[in-house]
XYZ file of C-alpha atoms in Angstrom:
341
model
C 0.000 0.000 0.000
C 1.554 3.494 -0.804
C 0.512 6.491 1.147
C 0.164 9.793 -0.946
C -0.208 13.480 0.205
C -1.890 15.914 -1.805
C -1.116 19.395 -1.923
C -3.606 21.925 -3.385
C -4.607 25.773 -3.018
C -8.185 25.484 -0.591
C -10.170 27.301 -3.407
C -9.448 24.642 -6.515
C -10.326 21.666 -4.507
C -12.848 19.720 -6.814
C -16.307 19.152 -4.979
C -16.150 15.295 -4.502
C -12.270 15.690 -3.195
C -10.741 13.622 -7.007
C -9.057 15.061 -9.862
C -5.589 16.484 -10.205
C -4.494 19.762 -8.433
C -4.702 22.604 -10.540
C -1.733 24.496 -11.012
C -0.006 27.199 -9.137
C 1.357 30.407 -11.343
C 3.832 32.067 -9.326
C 5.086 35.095 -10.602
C 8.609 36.620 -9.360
C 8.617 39.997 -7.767
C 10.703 42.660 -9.059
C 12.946 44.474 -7.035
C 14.812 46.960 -9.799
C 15.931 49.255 -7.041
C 17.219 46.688 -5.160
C 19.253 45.670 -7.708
C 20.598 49.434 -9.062
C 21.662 49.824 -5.467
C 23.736 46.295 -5.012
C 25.332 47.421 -8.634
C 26.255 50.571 -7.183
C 27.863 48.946 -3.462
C 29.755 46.063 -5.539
C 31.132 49.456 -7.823
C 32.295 51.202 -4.737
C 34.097 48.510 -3.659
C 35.923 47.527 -6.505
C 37.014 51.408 -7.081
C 38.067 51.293 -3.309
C 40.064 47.821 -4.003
C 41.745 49.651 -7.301
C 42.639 52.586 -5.554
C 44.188 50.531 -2.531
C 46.122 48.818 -4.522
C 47.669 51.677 -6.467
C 48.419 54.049 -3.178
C 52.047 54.907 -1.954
C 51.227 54.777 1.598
C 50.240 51.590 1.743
C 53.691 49.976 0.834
C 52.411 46.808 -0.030
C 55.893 44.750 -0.575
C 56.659 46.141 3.245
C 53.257 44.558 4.121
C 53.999 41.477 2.259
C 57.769 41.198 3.951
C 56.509 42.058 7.568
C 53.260 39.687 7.715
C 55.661 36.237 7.621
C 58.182 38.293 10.265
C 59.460 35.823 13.028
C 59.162 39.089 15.243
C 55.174 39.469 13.960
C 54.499 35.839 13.866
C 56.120 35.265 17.829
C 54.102 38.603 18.682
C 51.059 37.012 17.016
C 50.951 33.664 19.324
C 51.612 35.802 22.522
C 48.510 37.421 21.854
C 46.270 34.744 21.363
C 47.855 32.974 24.578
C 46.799 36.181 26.040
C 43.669 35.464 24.626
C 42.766 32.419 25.279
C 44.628 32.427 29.439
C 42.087 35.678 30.132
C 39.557 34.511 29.069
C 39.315 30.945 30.202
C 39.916 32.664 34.007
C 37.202 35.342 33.016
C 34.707 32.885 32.850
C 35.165 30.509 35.577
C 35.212 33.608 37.636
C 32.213 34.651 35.914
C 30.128 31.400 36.695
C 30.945 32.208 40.124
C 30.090 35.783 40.008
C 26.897 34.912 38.431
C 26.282 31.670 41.314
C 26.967 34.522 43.816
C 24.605 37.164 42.135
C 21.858 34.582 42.087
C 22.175 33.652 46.010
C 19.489 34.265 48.995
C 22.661 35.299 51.056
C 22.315 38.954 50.855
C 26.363 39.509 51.796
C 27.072 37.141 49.127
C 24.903 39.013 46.273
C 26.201 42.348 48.022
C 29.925 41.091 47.385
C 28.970 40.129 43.935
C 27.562 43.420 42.838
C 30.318 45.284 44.368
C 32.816 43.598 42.430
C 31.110 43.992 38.760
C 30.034 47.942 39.930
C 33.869 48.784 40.067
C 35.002 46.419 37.101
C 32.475 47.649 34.934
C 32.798 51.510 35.991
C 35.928 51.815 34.982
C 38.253 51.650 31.850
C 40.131 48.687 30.813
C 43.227 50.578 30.350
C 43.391 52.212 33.924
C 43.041 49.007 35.456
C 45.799 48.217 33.858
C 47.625 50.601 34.284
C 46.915 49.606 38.488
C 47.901 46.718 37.705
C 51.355 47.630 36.472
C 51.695 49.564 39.670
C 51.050 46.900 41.395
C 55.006 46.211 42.565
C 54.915 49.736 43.903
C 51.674 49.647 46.125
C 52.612 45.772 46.987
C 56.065 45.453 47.317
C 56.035 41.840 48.761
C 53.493 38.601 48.473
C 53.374 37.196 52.084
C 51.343 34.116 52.815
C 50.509 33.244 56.266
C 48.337 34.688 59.733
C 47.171 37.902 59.918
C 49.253 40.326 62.337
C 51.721 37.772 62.525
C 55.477 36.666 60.974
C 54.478 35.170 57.432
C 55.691 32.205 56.054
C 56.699 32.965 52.963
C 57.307 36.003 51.297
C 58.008 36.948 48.394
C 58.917 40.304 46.132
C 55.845 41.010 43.597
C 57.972 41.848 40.831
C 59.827 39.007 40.956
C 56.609 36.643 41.277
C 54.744 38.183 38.849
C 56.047 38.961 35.583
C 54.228 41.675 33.295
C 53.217 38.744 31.130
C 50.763 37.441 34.057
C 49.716 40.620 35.317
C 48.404 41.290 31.820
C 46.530 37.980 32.034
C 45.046 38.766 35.514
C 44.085 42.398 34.371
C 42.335 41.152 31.420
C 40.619 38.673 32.998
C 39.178 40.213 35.890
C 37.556 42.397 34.156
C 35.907 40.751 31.414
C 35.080 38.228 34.424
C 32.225 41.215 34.918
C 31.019 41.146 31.814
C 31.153 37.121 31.648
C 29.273 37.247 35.020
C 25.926 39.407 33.287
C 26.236 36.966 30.270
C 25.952 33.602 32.575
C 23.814 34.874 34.866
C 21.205 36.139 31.857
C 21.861 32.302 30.973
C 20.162 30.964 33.980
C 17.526 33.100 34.411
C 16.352 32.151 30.886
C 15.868 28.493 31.772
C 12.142 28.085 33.005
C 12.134 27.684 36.722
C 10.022 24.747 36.188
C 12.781 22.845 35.135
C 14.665 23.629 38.254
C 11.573 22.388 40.480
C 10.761 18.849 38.412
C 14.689 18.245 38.812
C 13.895 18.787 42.840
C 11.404 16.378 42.577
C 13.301 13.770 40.844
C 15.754 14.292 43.774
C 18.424 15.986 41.883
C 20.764 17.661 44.273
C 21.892 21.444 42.865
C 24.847 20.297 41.682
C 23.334 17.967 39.188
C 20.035 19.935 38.327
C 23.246 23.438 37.500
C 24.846 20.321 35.642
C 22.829 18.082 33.764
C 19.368 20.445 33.320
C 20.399 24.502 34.120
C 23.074 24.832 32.301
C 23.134 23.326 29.256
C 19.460 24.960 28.574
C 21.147 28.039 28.858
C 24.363 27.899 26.458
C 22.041 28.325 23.820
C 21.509 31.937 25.345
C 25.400 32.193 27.140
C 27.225 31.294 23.385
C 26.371 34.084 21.010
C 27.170 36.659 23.350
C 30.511 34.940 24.988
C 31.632 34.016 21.155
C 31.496 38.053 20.720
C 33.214 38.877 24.067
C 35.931 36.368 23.066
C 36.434 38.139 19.847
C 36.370 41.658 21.875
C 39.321 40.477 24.388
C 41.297 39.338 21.497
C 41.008 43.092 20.380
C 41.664 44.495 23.704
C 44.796 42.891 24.079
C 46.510 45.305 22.103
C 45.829 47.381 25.579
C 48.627 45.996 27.584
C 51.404 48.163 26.449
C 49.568 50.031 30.019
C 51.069 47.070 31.851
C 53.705 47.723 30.363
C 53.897 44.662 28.271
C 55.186 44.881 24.608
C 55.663 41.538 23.284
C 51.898 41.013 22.046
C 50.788 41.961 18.368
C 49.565 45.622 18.042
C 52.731 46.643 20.120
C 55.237 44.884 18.450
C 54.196 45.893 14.898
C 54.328 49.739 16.760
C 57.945 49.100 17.905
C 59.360 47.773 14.779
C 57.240 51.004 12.249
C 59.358 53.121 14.664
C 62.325 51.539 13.226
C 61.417 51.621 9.510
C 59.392 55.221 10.008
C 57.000 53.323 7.912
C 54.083 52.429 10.294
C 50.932 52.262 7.835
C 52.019 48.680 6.321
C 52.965 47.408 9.817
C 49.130 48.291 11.009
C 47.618 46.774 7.748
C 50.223 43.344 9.122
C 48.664 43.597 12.640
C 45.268 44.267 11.120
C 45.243 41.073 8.744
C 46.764 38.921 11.826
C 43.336 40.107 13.953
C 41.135 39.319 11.529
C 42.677 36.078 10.609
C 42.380 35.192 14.429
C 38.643 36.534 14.303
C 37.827 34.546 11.441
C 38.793 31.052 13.086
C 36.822 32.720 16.195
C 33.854 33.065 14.373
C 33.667 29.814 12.509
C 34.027 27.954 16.113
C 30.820 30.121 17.194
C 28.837 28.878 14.412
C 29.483 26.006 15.192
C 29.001 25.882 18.921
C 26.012 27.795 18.418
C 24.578 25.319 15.719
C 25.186 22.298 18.315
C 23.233 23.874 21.776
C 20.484 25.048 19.110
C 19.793 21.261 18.740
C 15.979 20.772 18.975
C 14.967 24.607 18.873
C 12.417 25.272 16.412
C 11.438 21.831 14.996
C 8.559 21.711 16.118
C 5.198 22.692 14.132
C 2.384 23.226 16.179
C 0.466 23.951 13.095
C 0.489 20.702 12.292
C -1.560 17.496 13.328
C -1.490 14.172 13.017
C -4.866 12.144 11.775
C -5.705 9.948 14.625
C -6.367 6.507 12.003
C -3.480 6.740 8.965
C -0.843 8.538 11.181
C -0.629 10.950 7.910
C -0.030 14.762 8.559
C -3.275 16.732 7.772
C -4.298 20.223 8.059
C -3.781 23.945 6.701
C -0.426 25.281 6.142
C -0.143 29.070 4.569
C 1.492 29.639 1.511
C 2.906 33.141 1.223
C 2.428 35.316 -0.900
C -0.577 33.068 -2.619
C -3.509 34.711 -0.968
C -5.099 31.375 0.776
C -3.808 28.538 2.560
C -2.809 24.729 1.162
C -4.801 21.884 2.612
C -3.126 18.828 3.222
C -5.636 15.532 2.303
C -5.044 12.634 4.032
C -4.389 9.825 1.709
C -6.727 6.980 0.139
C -6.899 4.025 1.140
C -6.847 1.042 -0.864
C -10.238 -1.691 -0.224
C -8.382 -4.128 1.174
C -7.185 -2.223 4.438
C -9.405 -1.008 6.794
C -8.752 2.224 8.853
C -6.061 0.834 11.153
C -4.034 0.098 8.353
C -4.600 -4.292 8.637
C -6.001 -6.126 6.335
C -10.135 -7.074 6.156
């Protein structure tokens, strides 16, 4: 037996339900402005290109000499280890932050809001900067009691190195931002979902584990894919530290040599963007695999309750009336339950 579906505009159904479908004419809409004005953009930028490519300044065989540099490309992996060290602290300090936001404990929420009201209110670059001065207003790292001998010490410059404190800059304060982003997470998963894991007899830990959170990356991703992207931008901020071995500043240092510094920012530019690019692609894909399952279902649709076939109205756009979906024909020798008479 072969099961057939039907598809046929609502108003050119025949009266006893047989005969073929009469056909659709769909006719194309015309968009001539629409058109005039992506001839005009794609003009623009191929007279940008030409000129590019024809301007002085530029010095493209310095750009083309300076991209490969061993200075560039050792520059170029410092700042993606800057990257990726920030922000991997930034957000297990965020989940935290975000835990602590979310508690009944009102000194723990107080704590919390404290921390992202200063880290938020105020520039990246003068925390920094703090941070840099940090030998000076700390001059040693004891560990031990309060008020008493310590039992260890040691000098801040010496444990520290600028490298580090430019990690531990960066990442406590994007942890701020990271701490907003998880905790808008959470608070997007339907609290019902919290209380049927209590009465399954989840403990927190699992129900944050196994139902909270992943609900929620499909909200945390998009916007921690873009703040990933931002801190591999901002890390051209830690000359402040002062640290000078990551991209932007390097490329500075070494136009100060030449006197040439337009092709060395068109080398630092292209290394960004080629980091950005891989960036992105891994977002699209994270995002594709925690959107799993959103969006498949079609509540405009219903199943008949004998054949198991799909019947109903779906709109067509653009047509002017819907499409009904016929359940198909069955043969004589099957009764409704699909077994034989």
């Amino acid at each position: 037996m072969t099961n057939s579906v039907v598809n046929r505009p609502a108003g050119d159904l025949p009266p006893d339900g047989a005969g073929s479908p009469a056909a659709i004419k769909a006719i194309r809409l015309r968009h001539p402005w629409r058109n005039v004005f992506a001839v005009v953009l794609v003009l623009i930028v191929a007279l940008f290109i030409i000129d590019a490519a024809q301007r002085p300044a530029f010095d493209w065989p310095a750009v083309g000499k300076y991209l490969f540099d061993r200075r560039v490309t050792q520059a170029a992996f410092v700042t993606l280890q800057l990257t990726v060290y920030s922000m991997v602290i930034a957000i297990i300090l965020g989940v935290t932050l975000a835990v602590m936001r979310l508690s009944p404990n009102p000194v723990v929420k107080s704590i919390a809001w404290v921390y992202l009201w200063v880290f938020r209110g105020t520039p990246v670059y003068v925390q920094l900067v703090f941070w840099g001065l940090l030998s000076i207003i700390y001059q040693s790292i004891d560990i031990g009691l309060p008020f008493q001998e310590p039992w260890v010490s040691f000098e801040t410059k010496v444990a520290l190195s600028t490298f580090a404190l430019a990690v531990i800059g960066l990442a406590l304060n994007e942890a701020a931002y990271m701490a907003e982003i998880v905790r808008a997470g959470l608070l997007s998963v339907d609290r019902g979902q919290d209380e049927a894991a209590t009465a399954l007899g989840m403990s927190w830990l699992q129900t944050m584990v196994r139902v909270i959170i992943p609900q929620s990356m499909r909200v945390i991703i998009p916007p921690t894919g873009n703040e990933v992207i931002s801190m591999l931008k901002t890390t051209s901020l830690v000359t402040a530290v002062p640290f000078t071995f990551d991209l932007y500043t390097r490329t500075r240092d070494i136009s100060a040599e030449t006197f040439n510094p337009i092709p060395l920012l068109i080398v630092a530019s292209i290394w960004y963007l080629f980091f950005t690019s891989i960036l992105m692609v891994g977002q699209y894909f994270l995002e594709k695999r925690f959107a799993r399952g959103v969006g498949d279902r079609r509540p405009d649709r219903k199943v008949g309750d004998q054949t198991g076939s799909v019947t109903g109205t779906l709109p067509i756009i653009g047509a002017g009336q819907p499409t009904v979906i016929l359940p198909p024909k069955h043969d004589d020798s099957t009764n409704g339950d699909g077994g034989l008479r």
